[in-house]
Short mmCIF file of C-alpha atoms in Angstrom, two decimals:
data_model
loop_
_atom_site.label_atom_id
_atom_site.label_comp_id
_atom_site.label_asym_id
_atom_site.label_seq_id
_atom_site.Cartn_x
_atom_site.Cartn_y
_atom_site.Cartn_z
CA MET A 1 0.14 0.26 -0.26
CA ARG A 2 1.13 3.48 -1.00
CA ILE A 3 0.33 6.09 2.17
CA GLY A 4 1.05 9.61 1.80
CA LEU A 5 1.21 12.28 4.61
CA PHE A 6 1.74 16.09 4.64
CA ASP A 7 2.66 18.45 7.48
CA SER A 8 4.29 22.01 7.08
CA GLY A 9 7.15 20.79 8.45
CA VAL A 10 9.52 17.93 9.97
CA GLY A 11 6.47 17.92 12.44
CA GLY A 12 4.47 15.25 10.41
CA LEU A 13 7.70 13.07 10.33
CA THR A 14 6.90 11.88 14.02
CA VAL A 15 3.78 10.30 12.44
CA LEU A 16 5.64 8.65 9.74
CA LYS A 17 8.38 7.58 12.48
CA THR A 18 5.52 5.88 14.55
CA LEU A 19 3.88 4.16 11.71
CA LEU A 20 7.60 2.63 10.14
CA LYS A 21 7.88 1.40 13.50
CA LYS A 22 4.13 -0.54 13.81
CA TYR A 23 3.30 -0.66 9.85
CA PRO A 24 7.14 -1.36 8.27
CA HIS A 25 5.57 -3.30 5.53
CA ASN A 26 4.38 0.06 3.50
CA GLU A 27 5.22 2.70 0.72
CA TYR A 28 5.41 5.61 2.93
CA ILE A 29 5.38 9.63 0.81
CA TYR A 30 5.92 11.90 2.54
CA TYR A 31 5.72 16.00 2.02
CA GLY A 32 6.36 18.37 4.31
CA ASP A 33 5.56 22.42 3.34
CA THR A 34 8.73 23.95 4.61
CA LEU A 35 7.99 26.68 1.80
CA ASN A 36 4.96 28.28 3.70
CA ILE A 37 5.33 27.11 7.89
CA PRO A 38 4.09 28.35 10.09
CA TYR A 39 0.49 26.90 9.21
CA GLY A 40 -0.74 27.90 12.32
CA ASP A 41 -1.60 31.17 12.08
CA LYS A 42 -3.09 31.04 8.34
CA SER A 43 -6.43 31.98 7.39
CA LYS A 44 -8.79 29.08 6.50
CA GLU A 45 -8.92 30.02 2.88
CA GLU A 46 -5.07 30.06 3.15
CA LEU A 47 -5.05 26.78 4.65
CA LEU A 48 -7.41 24.54 2.68
CA ASN A 49 -5.44 25.93 -1.04
CA LEU A 50 -2.41 24.39 1.00
CA ALA A 51 -3.86 21.53 2.01
CA LYS A 52 -5.18 21.42 -1.76
CA ASN A 53 -1.95 21.82 -3.73
CA ASN A 54 0.01 19.03 -0.63
CA VAL A 55 -3.14 16.54 -1.75
CA ALA A 56 -2.58 16.71 -5.55
CA PHE A 57 1.68 16.35 -5.11
CA LEU A 58 1.01 13.30 -3.36
CA LEU A 59 -1.88 12.12 -5.46
CA ARG A 60 0.42 12.70 -8.76
CA LYS A 61 2.63 10.26 -6.77
CA LYS A 62 0.18 7.88 -6.85
CA VAL A 63 -0.69 7.23 -3.80
CA ASP A 64 -3.83 4.64 -2.07
CA MET A 65 -4.70 7.02 1.09
CA ILE A 66 -3.46 10.10 2.18
CA ILE A 67 -2.86 10.75 6.54
CA VAL A 68 -2.87 14.47 7.11
CA ALA A 69 0.11 14.38 9.46
CA CYS A 70 -1.22 18.20 10.94
CA GLY A 71 -3.49 19.25 13.33
CA THR A 72 -3.75 22.76 12.25
CA VAL A 73 -5.34 21.94 8.51
CA SER A 74 -6.98 18.27 9.96
CA SER A 75 -8.90 20.38 12.32
CA ASN A 76 -9.60 23.29 9.77
CA CYS A 77 -10.30 21.62 6.15
CA LEU A 78 -10.86 18.13 6.73
CA ASP A 79 -14.10 17.90 5.91
CA ILE A 80 -13.48 19.28 2.06
CA ILE A 81 -10.78 17.59 1.03
CA LYS A 82 -12.07 14.88 1.30
CA LYS A 83 -15.08 15.47 0.05
CA GLU A 84 -13.45 16.42 -3.14
CA ASN A 85 -11.09 13.09 -3.35
CA THR A 86 -11.56 9.59 -4.11
CA ILE A 87 -8.69 7.89 -2.29
CA PRO A 88 -9.33 7.54 2.00
CA ILE A 89 -8.31 10.53 3.66
CA TYR A 90 -7.87 10.51 7.61
CA SER A 91 -6.74 12.65 9.97
CA ILE A 92 -4.36 12.36 12.98
CA LEU A 93 -7.43 14.06 15.11
CA GLU A 94 -9.83 11.79 14.60
CA PRO A 95 -8.37 8.75 16.52
CA THR A 96 -7.15 10.88 19.00
CA ILE A 97 -10.44 12.04 20.33
CA ASP A 98 -11.84 8.64 20.03
CA TYR A 99 -9.74 7.77 22.73
CA LEU A 100 -9.92 10.36 24.83
CA ASN A 101 -13.60 9.97 24.81
CA LYS A 102 -12.91 5.96 25.75
CA SER A 103 -10.15 6.96 28.66
CA ASN A 104 -10.41 7.17 32.27
CA TYR A 105 -8.73 10.49 31.49
CA GLU A 106 -10.71 13.65 32.93
CA ASN A 107 -8.81 17.24 33.19
CA ILE A 108 -7.40 17.06 29.66
CA LEU A 109 -4.99 20.11 28.40
CA VAL A 110 -5.06 20.57 24.43
CA ILE A 111 -1.59 22.44 23.60
CA ALA A 112 -2.14 23.18 19.61
CA THR A 113 -1.38 25.77 17.50
CA HIS A 114 -3.61 29.33 16.74
CA ALA A 115 -5.98 27.39 13.75
CA THR A 116 -6.13 24.15 15.75
CA ILE A 117 -7.58 25.77 19.00
CA ASN A 118 -9.44 28.34 17.40
CA SER A 119 -11.55 25.84 15.59
CA HIS A 120 -12.48 23.95 19.01
CA ILE A 121 -12.25 20.70 17.44
CA PHE A 122 -11.18 19.06 20.93
CA LYS A 123 -13.51 21.12 23.35
CA ASN A 124 -16.49 19.92 20.96
CA ASN A 125 -15.80 16.61 19.96
CA VAL A 126 -14.71 15.36 23.98
CA LYS A 127 -16.82 14.36 26.67
CA LYS A 128 -14.13 15.88 29.35
CA ASN A 129 -13.06 18.90 31.25
CA ILE A 130 -10.72 20.25 28.20
CA TYR A 131 -8.57 23.18 28.65
CA GLU A 132 -7.52 24.98 25.29
CA LEU A 133 -4.35 26.55 25.15
CA GLU A 134 -2.87 28.16 21.66
CA THR A 135 1.15 27.46 21.77
CA PRO A 136 2.44 29.29 18.81
CA LYS A 137 6.14 30.24 19.57
CA LEU A 138 6.92 26.27 19.32
CA VAL A 139 6.74 25.30 15.92
CA PRO A 140 9.17 28.13 14.79
CA ILE A 141 12.11 26.57 17.53
CA ILE A 142 11.57 23.63 17.14
CA GLU A 143 11.83 23.83 12.86
CA SER A 144 14.92 25.98 13.73
CA GLY A 145 16.66 23.80 16.36
CA ASP A 146 17.60 26.42 18.28
CA TYR A 147 16.60 25.79 22.10
CA THR A 148 18.22 28.41 23.69
CA ASP A 149 14.71 29.87 24.88
CA LEU A 150 12.62 26.87 24.83
CA ASN A 151 12.83 25.85 28.47
CA LYS A 152 11.29 29.39 29.99
CA ILE A 153 8.54 29.49 27.09
CA LEU A 154 7.53 26.19 28.00
CA HIS A 155 7.13 27.45 31.88
CA SER A 156 5.13 29.89 30.29
CA TYR A 157 2.66 28.28 28.74
CA LEU A 158 2.26 25.75 31.20
CA ASP A 159 3.20 26.48 34.61
CA ASP A 160 -0.94 27.46 35.27
CA TYR A 161 -1.71 24.13 34.30
CA LYS A 162 0.40 21.55 36.93
CA ASN A 163 -2.21 20.68 39.06
CA LYS A 164 -5.11 21.00 36.80
CA ILE A 165 -4.88 18.59 34.29
CA ASP A 166 -4.04 14.28 34.20
CA ALA A 167 -3.29 13.88 30.45
CA LEU A 168 -2.08 16.53 27.86
CA VAL A 169 -2.51 16.20 24.11
CA LEU A 170 0.23 17.16 21.73
CA GLY A 171 -2.00 18.99 19.85
CA CYS A 172 0.29 19.83 16.83
CA THR A 173 2.53 17.00 14.85
CA HIS A 174 5.81 18.87 16.36
CA TYR A 175 5.45 18.62 19.76
CA PRO A 176 6.66 14.81 20.03
CA ILE A 177 10.26 16.40 19.25
CA ILE A 178 9.84 18.18 22.87
CA LYS A 179 8.20 15.67 24.13
CA GLU A 180 11.07 15.21 26.91
CA LYS A 181 11.50 18.82 27.46
CA ILE A 182 7.58 19.06 28.25
CA LYS A 183 7.56 16.33 30.84
CA LYS A 184 10.75 17.70 33.21
CA ILE A 185 7.96 20.86 33.17
CA ILE A 186 4.12 19.13 34.24
CA ASN A 187 3.04 16.06 36.09
CA ALA A 188 0.29 14.51 33.41
CA ASN A 189 0.16 11.61 30.86
CA LEU A 190 1.44 13.42 27.58
CA LEU A 191 -0.85 11.89 24.66
CA ASP A 192 1.00 11.62 21.30
CA MET A 193 -1.29 11.46 18.19
CA SER A 194 0.16 9.20 16.31
CA ASP A 195 -0.32 6.39 19.01
CA TYR A 196 -3.49 6.36 18.33
CA ILE A 197 -3.68 5.43 13.98
CA ASN A 198 -4.48 2.28 12.86
CA ILE A 199 -3.62 1.28 9.24
CA ASN A 200 -3.10 -1.86 7.66
CA ASN A 201 0.44 -3.59 6.79
CA GLY A 202 1.25 -4.58 3.51
CA ASN A 203 3.73 -6.45 1.43
CA LYS A 204 6.39 -3.57 0.14
CA SER A 205 8.48 -1.77 1.77
CA ASN A 206 10.12 2.10 0.97
CA LEU A 207 10.39 5.63 1.70
CA GLU A 208 10.13 8.76 -0.19
CA LEU A 209 10.97 11.93 1.47
CA TYR A 210 9.95 15.51 -0.21
CA PHE A 211 9.66 19.21 1.31
CA SER A 212 9.19 22.80 -0.67
CA LYS A 213 12.48 23.75 0.46
CA ILE A 214 15.47 21.90 2.13
CA ASP A 215 18.39 23.30 3.47
CA ASP A 216 20.33 21.80 6.22
CA LYS A 217 18.58 22.34 9.37
CA ILE A 218 15.24 20.22 7.54
CA THR A 219 18.07 17.73 6.72
CA ASN A 220 19.00 17.45 10.09
CA ASN A 221 16.09 17.99 11.80
CA THR A 222 14.42 14.32 9.65
CA LYS A 223 17.84 12.58 10.12
CA LYS A 224 17.50 13.44 13.64
CA ILE A 225 13.96 12.20 14.10
CA LEU A 226 14.21 9.35 11.74
CA ASN A 227 17.18 8.41 13.56
CA LEU A 228 18.28 7.43 10.26
CA ASN A 229 22.11 8.74 8.74
CA ASN A 230 21.41 7.57 5.07
CA ILE A 231 18.46 8.72 3.67
CA ASP A 232 17.33 10.62 0.39
CA ILE A 233 15.81 14.02 1.23
CA ASN A 234 13.98 15.24 -2.10
CA LEU A 235 13.09 18.57 -3.61
CA LYS A 236 9.02 18.60 -3.89
CA GLN A 237 9.85 18.07 -7.80
#
């Protein structure tokens, strides 16, 4: 099975990493739209146009299904791109929401981009006490690889929730990259959305990586996230 994934940058690689581990016998085609990152501060119209371009690129690669490995697009554009395409298109948010509703967690903090939080997709669909928190500074920091101010910024976001929650949803696929740093600040179960995706295992393994812009930071981040040294990273074709 040829499975396409897309995100605004390297964050969706955390989803890809999980899938490679759980379902290694598939062909994965990943596209990171690094030229237009971040997505979190864009309008719905801008997000929809970008999402359509991303889907079109993956369709040209003849994928059998697409996983939207981006919380921002998943929370704002999913219904439209599903209706406009005949192949299956899945969101990382839906299985996470299903899991939360079945879980024993009662007080849940969701951290995500402005666009995801502004959609209120978790508050509207999870029957628990949901706290929503925009964390717009995190994606640019993660993409840059410069963590100099990260600890201070995380404290500014999370300190008020230390004794209020029993679970924290990493509502942007970039955030698992800094999961260990978040763990040191807040005493709650951290939930990685990629853990709740279920797909079938195929019979052929392959990996293709594409980005709309490539530089040394993107290359280094990709190798670090996937833990692969010998890897081909391609400019969008």
